[in-house]
Amino acid sequence: MRSSKTIHVVSAHAEGEVGDVIVGGVTPPPGDTIWEQSRWIARDQTLRNFVLNEPRGGVFRHVNLLVPPKHPEADAAFIIMEPEDTPPMSGSNSICVSTVLLDSGILPMQEPVTEITLEAPGGLVRVRAECRDGKAERIFVQNLPSFAERLDARLEVEGLGTLTIDTAYGGDSFVIVDAASMGFALKPDEAHDIARLGVRITNAANAALGFNHPENPDWKHFSFCLFAGPVERTAEGLRAGAAVAIQPGKVDRSPTGTALSARMAVLHARGQMGLEDRLTAVSLIGSTFSGRILGTTTVGDRPAVLPEISGRAWITGTHQHMLDPSDPWPEGYRLTDTWGAR
Ligand SMILES: O=C(O)[C@H]1NCC[C@@H]1O
């Protein structure tokens, strides 16, 4: 056996969505901040291609690189690599990272509750983990300040006509459409159509509107389209289906923590959700993230909410990814049969 690199990974999924964690074998990228380091990873593409592309990755895979934190309050820091983007924050990935850090012993666990601070590329996130018998059973993440950007905007999508959409930020940027008015009941057999339409809607919004984060001028695009189910009021609180189309054309298996945060910001802006409410988002596979609004703030001059999301993650294995120097595809490959719903 010979290898010119060996990358140590603990694999995990959060409520169905894969979020692997690189725990060794990669030196920290250059940059004075975690954001700058994440821009370096996004520009360079070598690590992204090696772990995300086939034969090591696949369109369903997200990979997080642990790096030494820059902020004095942070216990650990991570850079998120998604199929097309290297984003400021991610709900499912932060839940996977927290679970791997605690369940594998990288950070000490205290039962019944462990509190840690993570530094995501977009800023600090506080994490509370409910732990029992050596397992982090539920992760609560205080996500980045989240805000509604446009409410009831009009968006022309070729072949679909003019849609009424909201746009919002929940640690990543969203176009939000009403699932029912698009003809979706948010059932598993709709996944392919949701992926295909969602990418068209995201692309149309990027071409026509573009996204504006008042404090992060680098983040100028919409990453995702959320198909938002109707909000029902139940004895346990608010509940709604959620399916998020991820570029280049797949649906999040989890209920998407950033989408839940973005949706809570929109519901709050409309006066439909208060600090006393809980919103449970349900994914196409029936998994759930729970959310609440901890308080309000501003991002630049925009009113924003401080969201908390919670969910569960499980370790699925360990891998040592290697590169034989004679492998003709050191950066792997992507083909359109699986990379992009058509
Ligand atoms: O939960 C989330 O926010 C994420 N899941 C995969 C894509 C998003 O970053």
Short mmCIF file of C-alpha atoms and ligand atoms in Angstrom, two decimals:
data_model
loop_
_atom_site.label_atom_id
_atom_site.label_comp_id
_atom_site.label_asym_id
_atom_site.label_seq_id
_atom_site.Cartn_x
_atom_site.Cartn_y
_atom_site.Cartn_z
CA MET A 1 0.00 0.00 0.00
CA ARG A 2 1.32 3.51 -0.82
CA SER A 3 -0.34 6.89 -0.57
CA SER A 4 0.68 10.50 -1.13
CA LYS A 5 -2.01 11.64 1.35
CA THR A 6 -4.05 10.06 4.10
CA ILE A 7 -7.13 11.90 5.34
CA HIS A 8 -8.81 10.65 8.49
CA VAL A 9 -12.59 10.99 8.56
CA VAL A 10 -15.33 10.21 11.05
CA SER A 11 -18.57 9.89 9.08
CA ALA A 12 -21.94 10.89 10.48
CA HIS A 13 -25.45 11.90 9.49
CA ALA A 14 -27.82 14.37 11.11
CA GLU A 15 -31.46 13.37 10.74
CA GLY A 16 -30.54 11.68 7.45
CA GLU A 17 -28.13 14.18 5.89
CA VAL A 18 -24.49 13.10 5.64
CA GLY A 19 -21.95 15.34 7.37
CA ASP A 20 -18.51 13.71 7.46
CA VAL A 21 -15.80 15.24 9.63
CA ILE A 22 -12.10 15.35 8.73
CA VAL A 23 -10.33 14.83 12.04
CA GLY A 24 -6.75 14.51 10.77
CA GLY A 25 -4.38 14.44 7.86
CA VAL A 26 -5.04 17.99 6.52
CA THR A 27 -3.02 21.01 7.61
CA PRO A 28 -5.03 24.19 8.29
CA PRO A 29 -5.47 26.34 5.17
CA PRO A 30 -3.99 29.88 5.12
CA GLY A 31 -6.09 32.78 6.39
CA ASP A 32 -6.40 35.07 9.42
CA THR A 33 -10.05 34.14 10.03
CA ILE A 34 -12.09 30.97 9.58
CA TRP A 35 -14.01 32.80 6.83
CA GLU A 36 -10.75 33.59 4.99
CA GLN A 37 -9.65 29.97 5.41
CA SER A 38 -12.97 28.79 4.00
CA ARG A 39 -12.55 31.16 0.99
CA TRP A 40 -9.11 29.60 0.40
CA ILE A 41 -10.63 26.09 0.44
CA ALA A 42 -13.37 27.27 -1.96
CA ARG A 43 -10.86 28.84 -4.39
CA ASP A 44 -8.31 26.07 -4.25
CA GLN A 45 -10.81 23.20 -4.76
CA THR A 46 -8.17 20.47 -4.21
CA LEU A 47 -9.51 19.21 -0.89
CA ARG A 48 -13.14 19.74 -1.98
CA ASN A 49 -12.57 17.70 -5.12
CA PHE A 50 -10.68 14.96 -3.29
CA VAL A 51 -13.35 14.32 -0.65
CA LEU A 52 -16.57 15.39 -2.43
CA ASN A 53 -16.04 13.97 -5.92
CA GLU A 54 -16.28 10.34 -6.86
CA PRO A 55 -14.75 7.88 -6.20
CA ARG A 56 -14.47 9.02 -2.54
CA GLY A 57 -17.54 11.25 -2.40
CA GLY A 58 -20.84 11.63 -4.20
CA VAL A 59 -23.54 14.24 -4.58
CA PHE A 60 -25.09 13.28 -1.23
CA ARG A 61 -21.89 13.99 0.72
CA HIS A 62 -20.96 17.01 2.82
CA VAL A 63 -17.55 17.12 4.47
CA ASN A 64 -16.38 19.32 7.34
CA LEU A 65 -12.74 20.14 8.01
CA LEU A 66 -11.85 20.66 11.68
CA VAL A 67 -9.36 23.53 12.08
CA PRO A 68 -7.87 25.24 15.14
CA PRO A 69 -10.24 28.01 16.27
CA LYS A 70 -9.24 31.66 15.85
CA HIS A 71 -11.74 33.12 18.34
CA PRO A 72 -10.62 32.89 21.99
CA GLU A 73 -14.07 31.68 23.10
CA ALA A 74 -14.26 28.80 20.61
CA ASP A 75 -13.51 25.18 21.53
CA ALA A 76 -13.25 24.05 17.90
CA ALA A 77 -13.73 25.43 14.40
CA PHE A 78 -14.91 23.88 11.16
CA ILE A 79 -15.06 24.60 7.45
CA ILE A 80 -18.11 23.20 5.67
CA MET A 81 -17.78 21.72 2.18
CA GLU A 82 -21.08 21.09 0.36
CA PRO A 83 -21.43 19.79 -3.23
CA GLU A 84 -21.27 23.28 -4.81
CA ASP A 85 -20.70 25.70 -1.94
CA THR A 86 -18.38 26.35 1.00
CA PRO A 87 -20.98 28.13 3.13
CA PRO A 88 -20.99 30.35 6.24
CA MET A 89 -22.99 27.84 8.30
CA SER A 90 -25.04 24.65 8.09
CA GLY A 91 -27.52 23.14 10.52
CA SER A 92 -27.04 19.45 9.76
CA ASN A 93 -23.26 19.83 9.43
CA SER A 94 -22.91 21.70 12.73
CA ILE A 95 -24.94 18.94 14.42
CA CYS A 96 -22.69 16.26 12.85
CA VAL A 97 -19.54 18.16 13.87
CA SER A 98 -20.77 18.58 17.48
CA THR A 99 -21.70 14.89 17.70
CA VAL A 100 -18.36 13.70 16.29
CA LEU A 101 -16.40 16.05 18.59
CA LEU A 102 -18.19 14.70 21.67
CA ASP A 103 -18.95 11.06 20.80
CA SER A 104 -15.40 10.35 19.59
CA GLY A 105 -13.76 12.09 22.54
CA ILE A 106 -12.09 14.99 20.70
CA LEU A 107 -13.75 17.33 23.20
CA PRO A 108 -14.65 16.16 26.72
CA MET A 109 -18.27 15.21 27.32
CA GLN A 110 -20.13 16.04 30.49
CA GLU A 111 -23.42 14.32 31.24
CA PRO A 112 -26.24 15.21 31.22
CA VAL A 113 -25.34 18.45 29.39
CA THR A 114 -22.18 19.57 27.60
CA GLU A 115 -21.81 23.15 26.42
CA ILE A 116 -19.28 24.01 23.71
CA THR A 117 -18.68 26.92 21.38
CA LEU A 118 -17.96 26.27 17.74
CA GLU A 119 -16.51 28.72 15.25
CA ALA A 120 -18.21 28.33 11.87
CA PRO A 121 -16.98 30.33 8.87
CA GLY A 122 -19.92 32.71 9.38
CA GLY A 123 -19.32 33.26 13.11
CA LEU A 124 -19.56 31.73 16.57
CA VAL A 125 -22.32 29.26 17.38
CA ARG A 126 -23.05 28.09 20.91
CA VAL A 127 -23.92 24.41 21.26
CA ARG A 128 -25.69 22.60 24.08
CA ALA A 129 -25.63 18.81 23.86
CA GLU A 130 -27.86 16.51 25.86
CA CYS A 131 -25.60 13.56 26.61
CA ARG A 132 -26.20 10.13 28.11
CA ASP A 133 -24.05 6.96 28.33
CA GLY A 134 -21.26 8.56 26.27
CA LYS A 135 -23.58 9.65 23.46
CA ALA A 136 -24.58 13.20 22.50
CA GLU A 137 -28.27 12.46 22.05
CA ARG A 138 -29.59 15.85 20.96
CA ILE A 139 -27.66 18.90 19.80
CA PHE A 140 -29.04 22.42 20.28
CA VAL A 141 -27.31 25.03 18.11
CA GLN A 142 -27.70 28.78 18.54
CA ASN A 143 -27.46 29.61 14.88
CA LEU A 144 -26.20 32.83 13.28
CA PRO A 145 -28.56 35.84 13.31
CA SER A 146 -31.19 35.17 10.65
CA PHE A 147 -33.33 37.62 8.70
CA ALA A 148 -36.04 37.93 6.09
CA GLU A 149 -34.65 39.70 3.04
CA ARG A 150 -37.69 40.07 0.71
CA LEU A 151 -41.30 39.17 1.45
CA ASP A 152 -43.76 38.38 -1.36
CA ALA A 153 -41.32 39.21 -4.13
CA ARG A 154 -42.15 38.31 -7.73
CA LEU A 155 -39.82 35.98 -9.59
CA GLU A 156 -40.19 34.96 -13.22
CA VAL A 157 -39.02 31.39 -13.82
CA GLU A 158 -38.93 30.20 -17.41
CA GLY A 159 -41.57 27.53 -17.94
CA LEU A 160 -43.14 28.14 -14.51
CA GLY A 161 -44.41 31.71 -14.89
CA THR A 162 -44.24 34.34 -12.16
CA LEU A 163 -43.85 32.94 -8.64
CA THR A 164 -44.41 34.73 -5.36
CA ILE A 165 -41.36 34.06 -3.19
CA ASP A 166 -39.69 35.12 0.03
CA THR A 167 -35.94 35.35 0.42
CA ALA A 168 -34.15 34.96 3.72
CA TYR A 169 -30.87 34.13 5.46
CA GLY A 170 -30.55 31.48 8.16
CA GLY A 171 -26.77 30.98 8.15
CA ASP A 172 -27.11 30.41 4.38
CA SER A 173 -29.27 32.09 1.74
CA PHE A 174 -32.71 30.89 0.64
CA VAL A 175 -35.42 31.41 -1.91
CA ILE A 176 -38.60 30.19 -0.21
CA VAL A 177 -41.62 29.00 -2.19
CA ASP A 178 -44.95 27.71 -1.00
CA ALA A 179 -44.84 23.92 -1.57
CA ALA A 180 -48.62 23.52 -1.95
CA SER A 181 -48.94 26.20 -4.61
CA MET A 182 -46.19 24.43 -6.56
CA GLY A 183 -48.29 21.24 -6.36
CA PHE A 184 -46.18 19.46 -3.74
CA ALA A 185 -47.48 17.59 -0.68
CA LEU A 186 -43.83 17.04 0.41
CA LYS A 187 -43.89 13.27 0.00
CA PRO A 188 -40.73 11.17 -0.63
CA ASP A 189 -41.68 10.34 -4.24
CA GLU A 190 -41.58 14.07 -5.09
CA ALA A 191 -37.85 14.33 -4.33
CA HIS A 192 -36.68 14.28 -7.95
CA ASP A 193 -39.15 16.97 -9.08
CA ILE A 194 -38.36 19.12 -6.04
CA ALA A 195 -34.62 18.89 -6.76
CA ARG A 196 -35.11 19.76 -10.43
CA LEU A 197 -37.52 22.66 -9.90
CA GLY A 198 -35.68 23.96 -6.86
CA VAL A 199 -32.44 24.37 -8.77
CA ARG A 200 -34.27 26.21 -11.59
CA ILE A 201 -35.87 28.56 -9.05
CA THR A 202 -32.55 29.18 -7.27
CA ASN A 203 -30.82 29.89 -10.58
CA ALA A 204 -33.62 32.26 -11.66
CA ALA A 205 -33.39 34.14 -8.35
CA ASN A 206 -29.62 34.43 -8.70
CA ALA A 207 -29.99 35.81 -12.22
CA ALA A 208 -32.84 38.23 -11.42
CA LEU A 209 -32.37 39.27 -7.79
CA GLY A 210 -29.07 38.21 -6.22
CA PHE A 211 -28.70 38.02 -2.46
CA ASN A 212 -27.39 40.72 -0.18
CA HIS A 213 -25.98 40.03 3.30
CA PRO A 214 -25.43 43.40 5.00
CA GLU A 215 -22.32 42.25 6.85
CA ASN A 216 -20.84 39.63 4.50
CA PRO A 217 -20.34 41.12 1.02
CA ASP A 218 -18.70 37.85 -0.13
CA TRP A 219 -22.02 35.95 0.10
CA LYS A 220 -23.90 37.28 -2.92
CA HIS A 221 -25.88 34.31 -4.16
CA PHE A 222 -28.81 32.13 -3.14
CA SER A 223 -27.64 28.64 -2.23
CA PHE A 224 -30.95 26.87 -1.76
CA CYS A 225 -34.64 26.77 -2.55
CA LEU A 226 -36.92 25.82 0.35
CA PHE A 227 -40.29 24.28 -0.50
CA ALA A 228 -42.17 25.29 2.62
CA GLY A 229 -45.14 23.23 3.77
CA PRO A 230 -48.16 24.76 5.51
CA VAL A 231 -47.64 25.64 9.18
CA GLU A 232 -49.98 23.65 11.41
CA ARG A 233 -50.63 24.47 15.05
CA THR A 234 -50.47 21.23 17.12
CA ALA A 235 -50.50 20.50 20.85
CA GLU A 236 -46.65 20.42 20.70
CA GLY A 237 -46.38 23.71 18.81
CA LEU A 238 -46.01 24.68 15.16
CA ARG A 239 -45.17 21.99 12.60
CA ALA A 240 -44.40 22.24 8.89
CA GLY A 241 -42.94 20.11 6.11
CA ALA A 242 -39.67 21.28 4.56
CA ALA A 243 -37.79 20.15 1.47
CA VAL A 244 -34.66 21.97 0.38
CA ALA A 245 -33.16 21.68 -3.09
CA ILE A 246 -29.36 21.73 -2.93
CA GLN A 247 -27.16 22.54 -5.96
CA PRO A 248 -26.53 20.85 -8.35
CA GLY A 249 -29.81 18.97 -7.82
CA LYS A 250 -30.54 16.90 -4.73
CA VAL A 251 -32.89 17.22 -1.78
CA ASP A 252 -31.64 17.56 1.78
CA ARG A 253 -32.56 14.40 3.68
CA SER A 254 -32.67 16.41 6.90
CA PRO A 255 -35.17 19.22 7.50
CA THR A 256 -32.28 21.73 6.95
CA GLY A 257 -31.33 23.78 9.99
CA THR A 258 -30.47 26.89 8.00
CA ALA A 259 -33.87 26.67 6.24
CA LEU A 260 -35.63 26.32 9.59
CA SER A 261 -33.79 29.42 10.83
CA ALA A 262 -34.63 31.34 7.65
CA ARG A 263 -38.28 30.30 7.88
CA MET A 264 -38.52 31.34 11.53
CA ALA A 265 -37.12 34.77 10.52
CA VAL A 266 -39.82 35.08 7.83
CA LEU A 267 -42.62 33.92 10.14
CA HIS A 268 -41.41 36.36 12.79
CA ALA A 269 -41.27 39.21 10.27
CA ARG A 270 -44.89 38.42 9.35
CA GLY A 271 -45.98 38.32 12.99
CA GLN A 272 -46.78 34.59 12.71
CA MET A 273 -44.18 33.28 15.17
CA GLY A 274 -43.14 34.63 18.55
CA LEU A 275 -40.56 33.82 21.19
CA GLU A 276 -43.06 31.52 22.93
CA ASP A 277 -43.48 29.28 19.85
CA ARG A 278 -41.65 26.12 18.76
CA LEU A 279 -41.49 25.16 15.08
CA THR A 280 -40.82 21.55 14.12
CA ALA A 281 -39.67 21.09 10.52
CA VAL A 282 -40.26 17.67 8.95
CA SER A 283 -38.09 16.36 6.09
CA LEU A 284 -39.07 14.14 3.16
CA ILE A 285 -37.82 11.08 5.11
CA GLY A 286 -39.87 12.09 8.17
CA SER A 287 -36.93 13.31 10.28
CA THR A 288 -37.33 16.49 12.32
CA PHE A 289 -35.42 19.54 13.51
CA SER A 290 -37.00 21.65 16.22
CA GLY A 291 -36.58 25.43 16.28
CA ARG A 292 -37.33 28.40 18.46
CA ILE A 293 -36.49 32.10 18.47
CA LEU A 294 -34.30 33.07 21.44
CA GLY A 295 -34.44 36.83 20.82
CA THR A 296 -34.21 39.56 18.28
CA THR A 297 -31.30 41.58 16.95
CA THR A 298 -30.23 43.37 13.80
CA VAL A 299 -27.90 42.42 10.95
CA GLY A 300 -26.72 45.71 9.49
CA ASP A 301 -29.97 47.68 9.41
CA ARG A 302 -32.19 44.61 9.04
CA PRO A 303 -34.34 43.25 11.86
CA ALA A 304 -33.18 39.70 12.62
CA VAL A 305 -33.88 36.81 14.97
CA LEU A 306 -31.54 34.68 17.08
CA PRO A 307 -32.60 31.13 16.20
CA GLU A 308 -31.97 27.92 18.06
CA ILE A 309 -32.29 24.64 16.19
CA SER A 310 -31.99 21.12 17.54
CA GLY A 311 -31.62 17.66 16.08
CA ARG A 312 -29.80 14.35 16.41
CA ALA A 313 -26.80 12.84 14.65
CA TRP A 314 -25.15 9.46 14.59
CA ILE A 315 -21.64 8.29 13.66
CA THR A 316 -21.71 5.84 10.75
CA GLY A 317 -18.06 4.86 10.41
CA THR A 318 -14.46 5.91 9.96
CA HIS A 319 -12.49 6.20 6.75
CA GLN A 320 -8.91 6.76 5.76
CA HIS A 321 -9.02 8.33 2.32
CA MET A 322 -5.81 7.73 0.39
CA LEU A 323 -4.29 8.72 -2.92
CA ASP A 324 -2.15 6.26 -4.79
CA PRO A 325 0.34 8.43 -6.74
CA SER A 326 -0.42 6.41 -9.89
CA ASP A 327 -4.19 7.16 -9.72
CA PRO A 328 -4.95 9.12 -12.92
CA TRP A 329 -7.88 10.96 -11.22
CA PRO A 330 -6.31 12.56 -8.10
CA GLU A 331 -9.19 15.09 -7.91
CA GLY A 332 -11.87 12.56 -8.82
CA TYR A 333 -14.70 13.22 -11.26
CA ARG A 334 -18.38 14.15 -11.59
CA LEU A 335 -20.83 13.00 -14.25
CA THR A 336 -24.24 14.49 -14.90
CA ASP A 337 -26.11 11.21 -14.39
CA THR A 338 -25.99 11.78 -10.62
CA TRP A 339 -24.57 15.32 -10.34
CA GLY A 340 -27.64 17.41 -11.11
CA ALA A 341 -31.30 16.36 -11.30
CA ARG A 342 -32.57 16.70 -14.85
O1 LIG B 1 -29.15 21.72 7.74
C1 LIG B 1 -28.62 22.50 6.95
O2 LIG B 1 -28.62 23.71 7.15
C2 LIG B 1 -27.90 21.91 5.75
N1 LIG B 1 -28.19 20.59 5.37
C3 LIG B 1 -27.44 20.37 4.13
C4 LIG B 1 -27.43 21.70 3.48
C5 LIG B 1 -27.58 22.73 4.59
O3 LIG B 1 -26.35 23.36 4.84
#
